[in-house]
DNA sequence: TTACGCTGCA
DNA sequence: TGCAGCGTAA
């Protein structure tokens, strides 16, 4: 059987918020490693990669690898029935076609369980190569979300340019053009507010705002976000989930000649 | 003449919120006892019973019994013109076809009055027998509201099952099934948070979510709600209105054979 | 037009 | 953390 317990359902709620805009359905792969999800978004443009490590759970048991296909709208309805401080336990029998979510209030006077049918989803196994990147930018996740939101007012695309001077986000359109420049901060007191730029080689790439804005739905999961870029390979937007894992989004750059 | 005064109109606003989803028009019976209302809801499925006792008013005078038929949409518009801490006075002449609402600010620097036409409504006098119930459940009213809201995600009906183990609320539908179990709490410190179950005989009954959700509009009136159930008789959902009276909702159970 | 859910504020 | 007001969706 499979059983995984988290003492606070809040994290699970945030994880769901972070993927449900991009995915209608999702296959969660459960194994000794933890719970993993890799999937192209609905429009097959971006890619979501999620890992919740087994050691991050308060209890974790997985006798046999299993894949749980879930409709995320249904899952969202169920998770919303939990209070943020409820303990949540996910259970499934081996080869079962249902999964059970159990929520327990801190005082143990309210116990609810929700059973959901699993789906058989086409498994698209995606090889994601681990590569070295020309530029890595760490910054406050709310800052990144704000930049994406602000720039999407100006056009459909954001150009991200990373040089030794810092990182510049740009957009242009009918109403005008916008540039937002960030420089590395030397604020070591508040690590969560710092901007850290690791540039091996300057890179300038352009991305569709729409997807970046979907990625920023993960903002509540982590105070910092890391952007990794190299020429001609997908951008990686990574949010660490404290003590539990991470969620990564991959988005291929727009081809520059297409930019009209 | 008839005259009734409350030092805070907030209660009156909440009472109105608690009935206007169910009733388009309402006949308020005024007598020495106080202001009473008994009516089937618009769809003639559930029943609302309201009493605002005369001794709960800050001033109450009723020379002659009278019935005031009001359109609740109009009444709502008028009551919304009062600030929550305004003193409200309801006045009607004997045999008058209008009622007057007077709102006074605490500092007496603003006095408004609103006159509304009364309606002649068909009086359906409903005998509600006082019966003993197999199970009475007292619980926080917000908890009950939350349970009704959560379970209505899963289906049109909620099954309430009261046994010596506690009370269980269940629903099932396309996306899955849900069970919420509450056990009696022994938390005597915070009476308003406690769950108290008085079970003479176990009962399991099924009700339409839609009406339960309408009943929970009374939640702001009281921190606790009481559910009373016996086999084959209507559920009673009761909210005490502190120092003033109560509102009770009656809803017949669904016939079990109908459950497909 | 009404009811519900959400976000922002206290 | 809880409420109230706003915006949306039926």
Short mmCIF file of C-alpha atoms (C1' of nucleotides) in Angstrom, two decimals:
data_model
loop_
_atom_site.label_atom_id
_atom_site.label_comp_id
_atom_site.label_asym_id
_atom_site.label_seq_id
_atom_site.Cartn_x
_atom_site.Cartn_y
_atom_site.Cartn_z
CA UNK A 1 0.00 0.00 0.00
CA UNK A 2 0.88 3.66 -0.26
CA UNK A 3 0.59 6.11 2.59
CA UNK A 4 1.98 9.61 2.97
CA UNK A 5 1.27 12.05 5.77
CA UNK A 6 1.89 15.76 6.12
CA UNK A 7 1.15 17.57 9.38
CA UNK A 8 -0.05 20.67 7.58
CA UNK A 9 -2.18 20.58 4.48
CA UNK A 10 -1.24 24.16 3.60
CA UNK A 11 1.80 23.04 1.58
CA UNK A 12 -0.31 20.63 -0.42
CA UNK A 13 -2.81 23.38 -1.17
CA UNK A 14 -0.04 25.60 -2.45
CA UNK A 15 1.43 22.85 -4.60
CA UNK A 16 -1.94 22.34 -6.18
CA UNK A 17 -2.37 26.06 -6.81
CA UNK A 18 1.04 25.98 -8.46
CA UNK A 19 0.09 23.37 -11.05
CA UNK A 20 -3.64 23.53 -11.63
CA UNK A 21 -3.44 26.48 -14.01
CA UNK A 22 -1.13 24.53 -16.27
CA UNK A 23 -2.46 21.01 -16.00
CA UNK A 24 -5.99 19.65 -16.22
CA UNK A 25 -4.95 16.17 -15.18
CA UNK A 26 -1.74 14.91 -13.66
CA UNK A 27 0.00 11.60 -13.09
CA UNK A 28 1.72 11.42 -9.73
CA UNK A 29 4.45 8.80 -9.59
CA UNK A 30 4.91 7.39 -6.12
CA UNK A 31 8.03 5.49 -5.16
CA UNK A 32 10.64 5.26 -2.41
CA UNK A 33 11.99 8.58 -3.61
CA UNK A 34 8.73 10.36 -2.97
CA UNK A 35 5.93 11.71 -5.11
CA UNK A 36 6.96 12.94 -8.54
CA UNK A 37 5.15 14.61 -11.36
CA UNK A 38 6.45 15.52 -14.79
CA UNK A 39 4.12 16.77 -17.44
CA UNK A 40 3.76 19.12 -20.36
CA UNK A 41 1.13 21.77 -19.74
CA UNK A 42 -2.23 21.59 -21.50
CA UNK A 43 -0.98 23.47 -24.53
CA UNK A 44 2.21 21.37 -24.70
CA UNK A 45 4.47 24.37 -24.48
CA UNK A 46 5.90 24.39 -20.99
CA UNK A 47 6.86 21.58 -18.69
CA UNK A 48 6.21 21.09 -14.99
CA UNK A 49 8.45 18.97 -12.80
CA UNK A 50 7.51 18.42 -9.20
CA UNK A 51 9.18 16.35 -6.52
CA UNK A 52 7.94 15.88 -2.97
CA UNK A 53 10.67 13.81 -1.31
CA UNK A 54 9.63 10.92 0.90
CA UNK A 55 11.81 12.19 3.74
CA UNK A 56 9.88 15.43 3.75
CA UNK A 57 6.69 13.68 4.80
CA UNK A 58 5.89 12.99 8.42
CA UNK A 59 5.09 9.46 7.50
CA UNK A 60 5.81 7.80 4.18
CA UNK A 61 5.29 4.26 3.06
CA UNK A 62 5.35 3.01 -0.51
CA UNK A 63 5.45 -0.77 -0.82
CA UNK A 64 5.28 -0.75 -4.57
CA UNK A 65 5.72 1.96 -7.16
CA UNK A 66 2.44 3.31 -8.37
CA UNK A 67 1.15 6.04 -10.61
CA UNK A 68 -1.93 7.97 -9.60
CA UNK A 69 -3.70 9.82 -12.38
CA UNK A 70 -5.86 12.59 -10.99
CA UNK A 71 -8.15 15.24 -12.30
CA UNK A 72 -6.82 18.40 -10.72
CA UNK A 73 -10.18 20.17 -10.53
CA UNK A 74 -11.51 17.28 -8.44
CA UNK A 75 -8.35 17.19 -6.37
CA UNK A 76 -8.65 20.93 -5.74
CA UNK A 77 -12.20 20.52 -4.49
CA UNK A 78 -11.07 17.86 -2.06
CA UNK A 79 -8.02 19.73 -0.79
CA UNK A 80 -10.15 22.80 -0.18
CA UNK A 81 -12.09 20.78 2.36
CA UNK A 82 -9.03 20.71 4.59
CA UNK A 83 -8.18 23.45 7.01
CA UNK A 84 -4.65 24.74 6.57
CA UNK A 85 -3.51 23.21 9.85
CA UNK A 86 -5.17 19.86 9.32
CA UNK A 87 -2.94 16.82 9.10
CA UNK A 88 -3.43 15.20 5.72
CA UNK A 89 -2.84 11.55 4.92
CA UNK A 90 -2.88 10.24 1.36
CA UNK A 91 -3.62 6.55 1.05
CA UNK A 92 -3.93 4.10 -1.81
CA UNK A 93 -3.96 0.34 -2.02
CA UNK A 94 -1.58 -1.25 -4.53
CA UNK A 95 -3.36 -1.51 -7.86
CA UNK A 96 -6.32 0.37 -6.47
CA UNK A 97 -8.29 2.65 -8.73
CA UNK A 98 -9.05 5.11 -5.96
CA UNK A 99 -7.07 7.30 -3.60
CA UNK A 100 -8.17 8.43 -0.16
CA UNK A 101 -7.38 11.74 1.48
CA UNK A 102 -7.82 11.90 5.22
CA UNK A 103 -7.86 15.20 7.08
CA UNK A 104 -7.53 15.38 10.83
CA UNK A 105 -8.02 18.52 12.87
CA UNK A 106 -5.29 19.31 15.38
CA UNK A 107 -7.65 18.48 18.24
CA UNK A 108 -8.63 15.18 16.62
CA UNK A 109 -12.30 15.99 17.05
CA UNK A 110 -12.92 16.21 13.30
CA UNK A 111 -11.77 13.53 10.92
CA UNK A 112 -12.79 13.61 7.30
CA UNK A 113 -11.95 11.29 4.48
CA UNK A 114 -12.40 11.81 0.79
CA UNK A 115 -12.17 9.08 -1.81
CA UNK A 116 -11.46 9.96 -5.40
CA UNK A 117 -11.41 7.82 -8.51
CA UNK A 118 -8.05 7.60 -10.20
CA UNK A 119 -7.69 8.07 -13.95
CA UNK A 120 -5.63 6.22 -16.49
CA UNK A 121 -3.61 8.91 -18.15
CA UNK A 122 -1.26 8.54 -21.06
CA UNK A 123 2.18 8.48 -19.61
CA UNK A 124 4.54 10.71 -21.47
CA UNK A 125 7.94 10.08 -19.99
CA UNK A 126 10.06 13.08 -20.45
CA UNK A 127 13.79 13.07 -20.33
CA UNK A 128 15.00 16.28 -18.84
CA UNK A 129 18.75 16.58 -19.21
CA UNK A 130 20.64 18.08 -16.31
CA UNK A 131 22.69 20.78 -17.91
CA UNK A 132 25.03 23.50 -16.77
CA UNK A 133 23.61 26.98 -17.30
CA UNK A 134 25.28 30.17 -18.48
CA UNK A 135 23.34 32.24 -15.97
CA UNK A 136 21.57 31.52 -12.70
CA UNK A 137 19.56 34.23 -10.99
CA UNK A 138 18.19 33.89 -7.49
CA UNK A 139 15.72 36.51 -6.37
CA UNK A 140 12.72 36.98 -4.10
CA UNK A 141 9.82 35.07 -5.58
CA UNK A 142 7.37 37.93 -4.99
CA UNK A 143 9.74 40.22 -6.88
CA UNK A 144 9.75 37.89 -9.86
CA UNK A 145 5.98 37.56 -9.75
CA UNK A 146 5.62 41.33 -9.66
CA UNK A 147 7.96 41.79 -12.61
CA UNK A 148 6.10 39.22 -14.71
CA UNK A 149 2.77 40.78 -13.85
CA UNK A 150 3.95 44.31 -14.54
CA UNK A 151 5.64 43.51 -17.83
CA UNK A 152 2.75 41.49 -19.17
CA UNK A 153 0.87 44.79 -19.29
CA UNK A 154 3.14 45.84 -22.16
CA UNK A 155 3.35 42.83 -24.39
CA UNK A 156 3.07 39.10 -24.77
CA UNK A 157 6.79 38.53 -24.36
CA UNK A 158 9.43 39.29 -21.79
CA UNK A 159 13.06 39.53 -22.74
CA UNK A 160 15.42 38.48 -19.98
CA UNK A 161 18.96 39.66 -20.40
CA UNK A 162 21.66 38.63 -17.98
CA UNK A 163 25.05 40.32 -18.13
CA UNK A 164 27.74 41.12 -15.65
CA UNK A 165 25.87 44.36 -14.91
CA UNK A 166 22.90 42.40 -13.67
CA UNK A 167 19.64 41.11 -15.04
CA UNK A 168 17.21 43.09 -17.16
CA UNK A 169 13.60 42.24 -17.88
CA UNK A 170 12.08 44.03 -20.86
CA UNK A 171 8.79 44.19 -22.67
CA UNK A 172 7.41 46.39 -25.41
CA UNK A 173 4.07 46.84 -27.08
CA UNK A 174 1.37 49.30 -28.13
CA UNK A 175 1.33 51.35 -24.98
CA UNK A 176 5.09 51.64 -24.73
CA UNK A 177 8.10 49.78 -23.50
CA UNK A 178 9.38 48.77 -20.09
CA UNK A 179 12.70 47.73 -18.61
CA UNK A 180 13.32 46.45 -15.11
CA UNK A 181 16.93 46.06 -14.03
CA UNK A 182 18.08 44.17 -10.99
CA UNK A 183 21.63 44.16 -9.67
CA UNK A 184 23.12 41.69 -7.29
CA UNK A 185 22.45 42.73 -3.71
CA UNK A 186 25.05 42.37 -1.03
CA UNK A 187 22.41 42.12 1.67
CA UNK A 188 23.60 39.10 3.58
CA UNK A 189 21.36 39.83 6.56
CA UNK A 190 18.16 38.98 4.81
CA UNK A 191 18.98 36.13 2.52
CA UNK A 192 15.39 35.86 1.37
CA UNK A 193 15.47 39.39 0.00
CA UNK A 194 18.74 39.09 -1.84
CA UNK A 195 19.34 38.92 -5.56
CA UNK A 196 22.22 36.64 -6.49
CA UNK A 197 23.48 36.41 -10.02
CA UNK A 198 25.80 33.64 -11.13
CA UNK A 199 26.83 34.54 -14.68
CA UNK A 200 29.28 32.40 -16.64
CA UNK A 201 28.36 33.91 -19.96
CA UNK A 202 25.87 36.65 -20.86
CA UNK A 203 22.53 35.43 -22.16
CA UNK A 204 19.53 37.18 -23.65
CA UNK A 205 16.34 35.21 -24.21
CA UNK A 206 12.68 35.99 -24.82
CA UNK A 207 9.75 34.17 -23.24
CA UNK A 208 5.96 34.21 -23.41
CA UNK A 209 4.51 36.14 -20.45
CA UNK A 210 1.51 33.91 -20.20
CA UNK A 211 3.55 30.94 -19.04
CA UNK A 212 5.77 32.95 -16.74
CA UNK A 213 2.66 34.26 -15.02
CA UNK A 214 1.37 30.72 -14.57
CA UNK A 215 4.70 29.71 -13.06
CA UNK A 216 4.47 32.48 -10.49
CA UNK A 217 1.42 30.74 -9.00
CA UNK A 218 4.09 28.83 -7.08
CA UNK A 219 5.18 32.00 -5.28
CA UNK A 220 3.55 31.09 -1.95
CA UNK A 221 5.69 27.94 -1.84
CA UNK A 222 9.01 29.70 -1.49
CA UNK A 223 10.44 33.12 -0.66
CA UNK A 224 13.06 32.75 -3.41
CA UNK A 225 12.96 31.64 -7.01
CA UNK A 226 15.85 30.63 -9.23
CA UNK A 227 15.97 31.29 -12.96
CA UNK A 228 18.48 29.28 -15.00
CA UNK A 229 19.26 30.22 -18.59
CA UNK A 230 21.51 29.23 -21.46
CA UNK A 231 21.28 30.17 -25.10
CA UNK A 232 18.78 28.10 -27.05
CA UNK A 233 17.70 25.88 -24.19
CA UNK A 234 14.59 26.17 -22.03
CA UNK A 235 14.52 28.52 -19.08
CA UNK A 236 14.17 26.76 -15.75
CA UNK A 237 12.12 28.49 -13.05
CA UNK A 238 12.63 26.70 -9.76
CA UNK A 239 10.88 27.06 -6.41
CA UNK A 240 12.21 25.12 -3.45
CA UNK A 241 9.49 23.69 -1.23
CA UNK A 242 11.04 23.95 2.23
CA UNK A 243 12.02 20.55 3.66
CA UNK A 244 9.95 18.74 1.06
CA UNK A 245 11.21 19.15 -2.48
CA UNK A 246 10.84 21.55 -5.35
CA UNK A 247 8.80 22.51 -8.36
CA UNK A 248 10.49 23.40 -11.65
CA UNK A 249 8.99 24.90 -14.74
CA UNK A 250 10.67 24.68 -18.15
CA UNK A 251 9.90 27.07 -20.96
CA UNK A 252 11.60 27.20 -24.34
CA UNK A 253 12.68 30.67 -25.50
CA UNK A 254 10.92 32.37 -28.37
CA UNK A 255 12.92 32.37 -31.58
CA UNK A 256 14.17 35.91 -32.00
CA UNK A 257 13.21 36.19 -35.69
CA UNK A 258 9.62 35.53 -34.66
CA UNK A 259 9.49 38.55 -32.49
CA UNK A 260 7.26 40.68 -34.72
CA UNK B 1 -50.38 50.85 17.76
CA UNK B 2 -47.33 48.66 17.43
CA UNK B 3 -43.83 49.76 18.35
CA UNK B 4 -40.66 47.74 18.84
CA UNK B 5 -37.17 49.09 19.41
CA UNK B 6 -33.77 47.44 19.23
CA UNK B 7 -30.63 49.35 20.19
CA UNK B 8 -28.58 47.68 17.49
CA UNK B 9 -29.90 47.02 14.03
CA UNK B 10 -27.15 44.46 13.38
CA UNK B 11 -29.29 41.61 14.73
CA UNK B 12 -32.17 42.60 12.50
CA UNK B 13 -29.86 42.60 9.48
CA UNK B 14 -28.65 39.11 10.31
CA UNK B 15 -32.18 37.84 10.79
CA UNK B 16 -33.09 39.14 7.39
CA UNK B 17 -30.02 37.54 5.79
CA UNK B 18 -31.09 34.30 7.43
CA UNK B 19 -34.50 34.21 5.78
CA UNK B 20 -34.32 36.12 2.53
CA UNK B 21 -32.78 33.27 0.57
CA UNK B 22 -35.71 31.08 1.44
CA UNK B 23 -38.61 33.50 1.42
CA UNK B 24 -39.64 36.14 -1.06
CA UNK B 25 -42.36 37.53 1.15
CA UNK B 26 -43.08 36.99 4.80
CA UNK B 27 -45.90 37.57 7.26
CA UNK B 28 -44.69 38.77 10.61
CA UNK B 29 -47.18 38.15 13.40
CA UNK B 30 -46.91 40.72 16.15
CA UNK B 31 -48.42 40.11 19.57
CA UNK B 32 -47.60 40.38 23.25
CA UNK B 33 -45.30 37.40 22.81
CA UNK B 34 -43.18 39.21 20.27
CA UNK B 35 -42.70 39.03 16.53
CA UNK B 36 -43.22 35.63 14.99
CA UNK B 37 -42.85 34.23 11.52
CA UNK B 38 -43.67 30.78 10.26
CA UNK B 39 -43.56 30.00 6.58
CA UNK B 40 -42.74 27.38 4.00
CA UNK B 41 -39.89 28.41 1.73
CA UNK B 42 -40.58 29.48 -1.84
CA UNK B 43 -40.36 25.92 -3.13
CA UNK B 44 -42.56 24.61 -0.29
CA UNK B 45 -39.94 22.13 0.84
CA UNK B 46 -38.48 23.53 4.04
CA UNK B 47 -40.04 25.55 6.81
CA UNK B 48 -38.77 28.62 8.63
CA UNK B 49 -39.85 29.48 12.16
CA UNK B 50 -38.66 32.68 13.74
CA UNK B 51 -39.43 34.20 17.10
CA UNK B 52 -38.19 37.53 18.38
CA UNK B 53 -39.48 37.70 21.94
CA UNK B 54 -41.01 40.96 23.14
CA UNK B 55 -38.78 40.98 26.22
CA UNK B 56 -35.72 40.94 23.99
CA UNK B 57 -36.58 44.36 22.59
CA UNK B 58 -35.49 47.50 24.32
CA UNK B 59 -39.00 48.80 23.99
CA UNK B 60 -42.03 46.80 22.93
CA UNK B 61 -45.64 47.79 22.69
CA UNK B 62 -48.36 45.88 20.89
CA UNK B 63 -51.87 47.13 21.63
CA UNK B 64 -53.53 44.74 19.24
CA UNK B 65 -52.29 41.67 17.42
CA UNK B 66 -51.38 42.41 13.85
CA UNK B 67 -49.84 40.68 10.91
CA UNK B 68 -47.43 42.55 8.69
CA UNK B 69 -46.87 41.09 5.24
CA UNK B 70 -43.61 42.30 3.79
CA UNK B 71 -41.65 41.83 0.65
CA UNK B 72 -38.23 40.77 1.88
CA UNK B 73 -36.30 42.33 -0.99
CA UNK B 74 -37.83 45.70 -0.11
CA UNK B 75 -37.24 45.12 3.57
CA UNK B 76 -33.61 44.26 2.86
CA UNK B 77 -33.14 47.48 0.95
CA UNK B 78 -34.48 49.44 3.89
CA UNK B 79 -32.52 47.61 6.59
CA UNK B 80 -29.33 48.12 4.62
CA UNK B 81 -29.83 51.85 5.12
CA UNK B 82 -29.16 51.43 8.83
CA UNK B 83 -25.70 51.38 10.33
CA UNK B 84 -25.05 48.33 12.45
CA UNK B 85 -25.05 50.33 15.66
CA UNK B 86 -28.11 52.40 14.81
CA UNK B 87 -31.10 52.06 17.08
CA UNK B 88 -34.02 50.79 15.04
CA UNK B 89 -37.66 51.34 15.85
CA UNK B 90 -40.42 49.53 14.00
CA UNK B 91 -43.80 51.25 14.12
CA UNK B 92 -47.23 50.52 12.72
CA UNK B 93 -50.66 51.89 13.42
CA UNK B 94 -53.41 49.38 14.10
CA UNK B 95 -55.01 48.41 10.80
CA UNK B 96 -52.46 50.45 8.92
CA UNK B 97 -51.25 49.30 5.52
CA UNK B 98 -47.75 50.61 6.06
CA UNK B 99 -44.91 50.05 8.50
CA UNK B 100 -42.27 52.60 9.46
CA UNK B 101 -38.63 51.88 10.27
CA UNK B 102 -36.78 54.58 12.13
CA UNK B 103 -32.99 54.50 12.45
CA UNK B 104 -31.20 56.68 14.97
CA UNK B 105 -27.46 57.01 15.17
CA UNK B 106 -25.91 56.56 18.59
CA UNK B 107 -25.11 60.25 18.80
CA UNK B 108 -28.67 61.18 17.80
CA UNK B 109 -27.28 63.35 15.05
CA UNK B 110 -28.82 61.31 12.27
CA UNK B 111 -32.40 60.12 12.25
CA UNK B 112 -33.91 58.45 9.24
CA UNK B 113 -37.28 56.89 8.71
CA UNK B 114 -38.45 54.59 5.98
CA UNK B 115 -42.04 53.76 5.29
CA UNK B 116 -42.92 50.58 3.47
CA UNK B 117 -46.25 49.34 2.11
CA UNK B 118 -47.49 46.18 3.70
CA UNK B 119 -48.81 43.30 1.66
CA UNK B 120 -51.79 41.03 2.12
CA UNK B 121 -50.31 37.57 2.08
CA UNK B 122 -52.14 34.31 2.23
CA UNK B 123 -51.79 33.08 5.74
CA UNK B 124 -50.83 29.46 5.90
CA UNK B 125 -50.94 28.51 9.54
CA UNK B 126 -48.65 25.68 10.19
CA UNK B 127 -48.87 23.39 13.13
CA UNK B 128 -45.43 22.33 14.19
CA UNK B 129 -45.62 19.60 16.77
CA UNK B 130 -43.10 19.71 19.58
CA UNK B 131 -41.56 16.28 19.57
CA UNK B 132 -38.77 14.52 21.39
CA UNK B 133 -35.83 13.71 19.17
CA UNK B 134 -33.64 10.64 18.99
CA UNK B 135 -30.52 12.73 18.48
CA UNK B 136 -29.58 16.29 19.27
CA UNK B 137 -26.26 17.65 18.13
CA UNK B 138 -24.87 20.97 19.25
CA UNK B 139 -21.85 22.22 17.39
CA UNK B 140 -20.18 25.45 16.35
CA UNK B 141 -22.34 27.06 13.70
CA UNK B 142 -19.34 27.87 11.48
CA UNK B 143 -18.33 24.22 11.60
CA UNK B 144 -21.76 23.16 10.41
CA UNK B 145 -21.68 25.76 7.65
CA UNK B 146 -18.25 24.59 6.56
CA UNK B 147 -19.36 20.95 6.47
CA UNK B 148 -22.44 21.77 4.39
CA UNK B 149 -20.38 23.83 1.98
CA UNK B 150 -17.63 21.23 1.66
CA UNK B 151 -19.98 18.31 1.15
CA UNK B 152 -22.11 20.10 -1.41
CA UNK B 153 -19.04 19.87 -3.67
CA UNK B 154 -19.63 16.15 -3.88
CA UNK B 155 -23.32 15.72 -4.35
CA UNK B 156 -26.81 17.11 -3.92
CA UNK B 157 -27.45 15.23 -0.71
CA UNK B 158 -25.83 14.95 2.67
CA UNK B 159 -26.34 11.91 4.85
CA UNK B 160 -26.20 12.65 8.55
CA UNK B 161 -25.60 9.67 10.74
CA UNK B 162 -25.63 9.97 14.50
CA UNK B 163 -24.44 7.07 16.61
CA UNK B 164 -22.82 6.70 19.96
CA UNK B 165 -19.46 7.09 18.23
CA UNK B 166 -20.39 10.59 17.11
CA UNK B 167 -21.93 12.23 14.11
CA UNK B 168 -20.95 11.56 10.52
CA UNK B 169 -21.77 13.70 7.50
CA UNK B 170 -21.41 11.98 4.12
CA UNK B 171 -21.83 12.81 0.48
CA UNK B 172 -20.99 11.04 -2.75
CA UNK B 173 -20.99 11.94 -6.39
CA UNK B 174 -19.04 11.99 -9.62
CA UNK B 175 -15.73 13.16 -8.24
CA UNK B 176 -15.75 10.80 -5.28
CA UNK B 177 -17.12 10.40 -1.82
CA UNK B 178 -16.65 12.27 1.41
CA UNK B 179 -17.14 11.57 5.09
CA UNK B 180 -16.73 14.01 7.94
CA UNK B 181 -16.80 12.63 11.45
CA UNK B 182 -17.19 14.68 14.59
CA UNK B 183 -16.81 13.32 18.06
CA UNK B 184 -18.13 14.89 21.21
CA UNK B 185 -15.55 17.25 22.60
CA UNK B 186 -14.86 17.47 26.28
CA UNK B 187 -13.62 21.02 25.94
CA UNK B 188 -15.59 22.77 28.67
CA UNK B 189 -13.38 25.85 28.56
CA UNK B 190 -14.70 27.10 25.29
CA UNK B 191 -18.32 26.20 25.25
CA UNK B 192 -18.85 27.83 21.88
CA UNK B 193 -16.33 25.47 20.28
CA UNK B 194 -17.71 22.30 21.78
CA UNK B 195 -19.57 19.52 20.06
CA UNK B 196 -22.24 17.97 22.26
CA UNK B 197 -24.13 14.92 21.16
CA UNK B 198 -27.26 13.78 22.95
CA UNK B 199 -28.14 10.44 21.40
CA UNK B 200 -31.10 8.43 22.62
CA UNK B 201 -31.20 6.22 19.56
CA UNK B 202 -28.99 6.15 16.49
CA UNK B 203 -30.41 7.92 13.43
CA UNK B 204 -29.32 8.15 9.81
CA UNK B 205 -31.09 10.56 7.52
CA UNK B 206 -30.40 12.17 4.16
CA UNK B 207 -31.07 15.80 3.27
CA UNK B 208 -30.80 18.09 0.27
CA UNK B 209 -27.62 20.20 0.47
CA UNK B 210 -29.28 23.19 -1.12
CA UNK B 211 -31.58 23.79 1.83
CA UNK B 212 -28.93 23.10 4.44
CA UNK B 213 -26.75 25.71 2.76
CA UNK B 214 -29.60 28.20 2.89
CA UNK B 215 -30.09 27.47 6.59
CA UNK B 216 -26.45 28.23 7.30
CA UNK B 217 -27.09 31.83 6.29
CA UNK B 218 -28.14 32.16 9.91
CA UNK B 219 -24.59 31.42 11.08
CA UNK B 220 -23.80 35.03 12.03
CA UNK B 221 -26.71 34.96 14.49
CA UNK B 222 -25.21 32.40 16.82
CA UNK B 223 -21.91 30.69 17.58
CA UNK B 224 -23.65 27.36 18.02
CA UNK B 225 -26.27 25.48 16.07
CA UNK B 226 -28.40 22.57 17.19
CA UNK B 227 -29.48 19.75 14.89
CA UNK B 228 -32.38 17.59 16.07
CA UNK B 229 -33.20 14.37 14.29
CA UNK B 230 -35.53 11.43 14.54
CA UNK B 231 -36.29 8.79 11.96
CA UNK B 232 -38.84 9.88 9.35
CA UNK B 233 -39.45 13.33 10.76
CA UNK B 234 -38.00 16.63 9.62
CA UNK B 235 -34.59 17.71 10.77
CA UNK B 236 -34.63 20.83 12.93
CA UNK B 237 -31.74 23.25 12.55
CA UNK B 238 -31.90 25.80 15.34
CA UNK B 239 -29.95 28.98 15.92
CA UNK B 240 -30.45 30.86 19.18
CA UNK B 241 -30.54 34.62 18.78
CA UNK B 242 -28.88 35.80 21.99
CA UNK B 243 -31.36 37.47 24.37
CA UNK B 244 -33.97 37.77 21.66
CA UNK B 245 -35.28 34.47 20.40
CA UNK B 246 -34.39 31.86 17.84
CA UNK B 247 -34.72 30.79 14.25
CA UNK B 248 -35.53 27.20 13.37
CA UNK B 249 -35.47 25.52 10.01
CA UNK B 250 -37.30 22.28 9.30
CA UNK B 251 -36.38 19.97 6.46
CA UNK B 252 -37.91 16.60 5.69
CA UNK B 253 -35.43 13.82 4.99
CA UNK B 254 -35.08 12.38 1.52
CA UNK B 255 -36.68 8.99 1.10
CA UNK B 256 -33.81 6.53 1.06
CA UNK B 257 -35.15 4.54 -1.90
CA UNK B 258 -34.82 7.70 -3.97
CA UNK B 259 -31.12 7.84 -3.44
CA UNK B 260 -30.12 6.67 -6.90
"C1'" DT C 1 -30.36 39.98 -10.00
"C1'" DT C 2 -28.62 37.15 -6.62
"C1'" DA C 3 -25.17 34.08 -4.29
"C1'" DC C 4 -20.86 32.53 -3.87
"C1'" DG C 5 -15.76 32.77 -3.60
"C1'" DC C 6 -11.87 35.40 -3.05
"C1'" DT C 7 -8.78 38.99 -1.64
"C1'" DG C 8 -7.45 42.58 1.17
"C1'" DC C 9 -7.69 44.65 5.58
"C1'" DA C 10 -8.11 44.83 10.68
"C1'" DT D 1 -6.76 34.58 11.99
"C1'" DG D 2 -11.44 36.33 11.02
"C1'" DC D 3 -14.47 39.49 8.74
"C1'" DA D 4 -16.12 42.54 5.26
"C1'" DG D 5 -16.40 44.29 0.90
"C1'" DC D 6 -15.71 43.43 -3.91
"C1'" DG D 7 -16.00 40.99 -8.15
"C1'" DT D 8 -17.61 37.28 -10.72
"C1'" DA D 9 -20.41 33.68 -12.16
"C1'" DA D 10 -24.81 31.47 -12.46
#
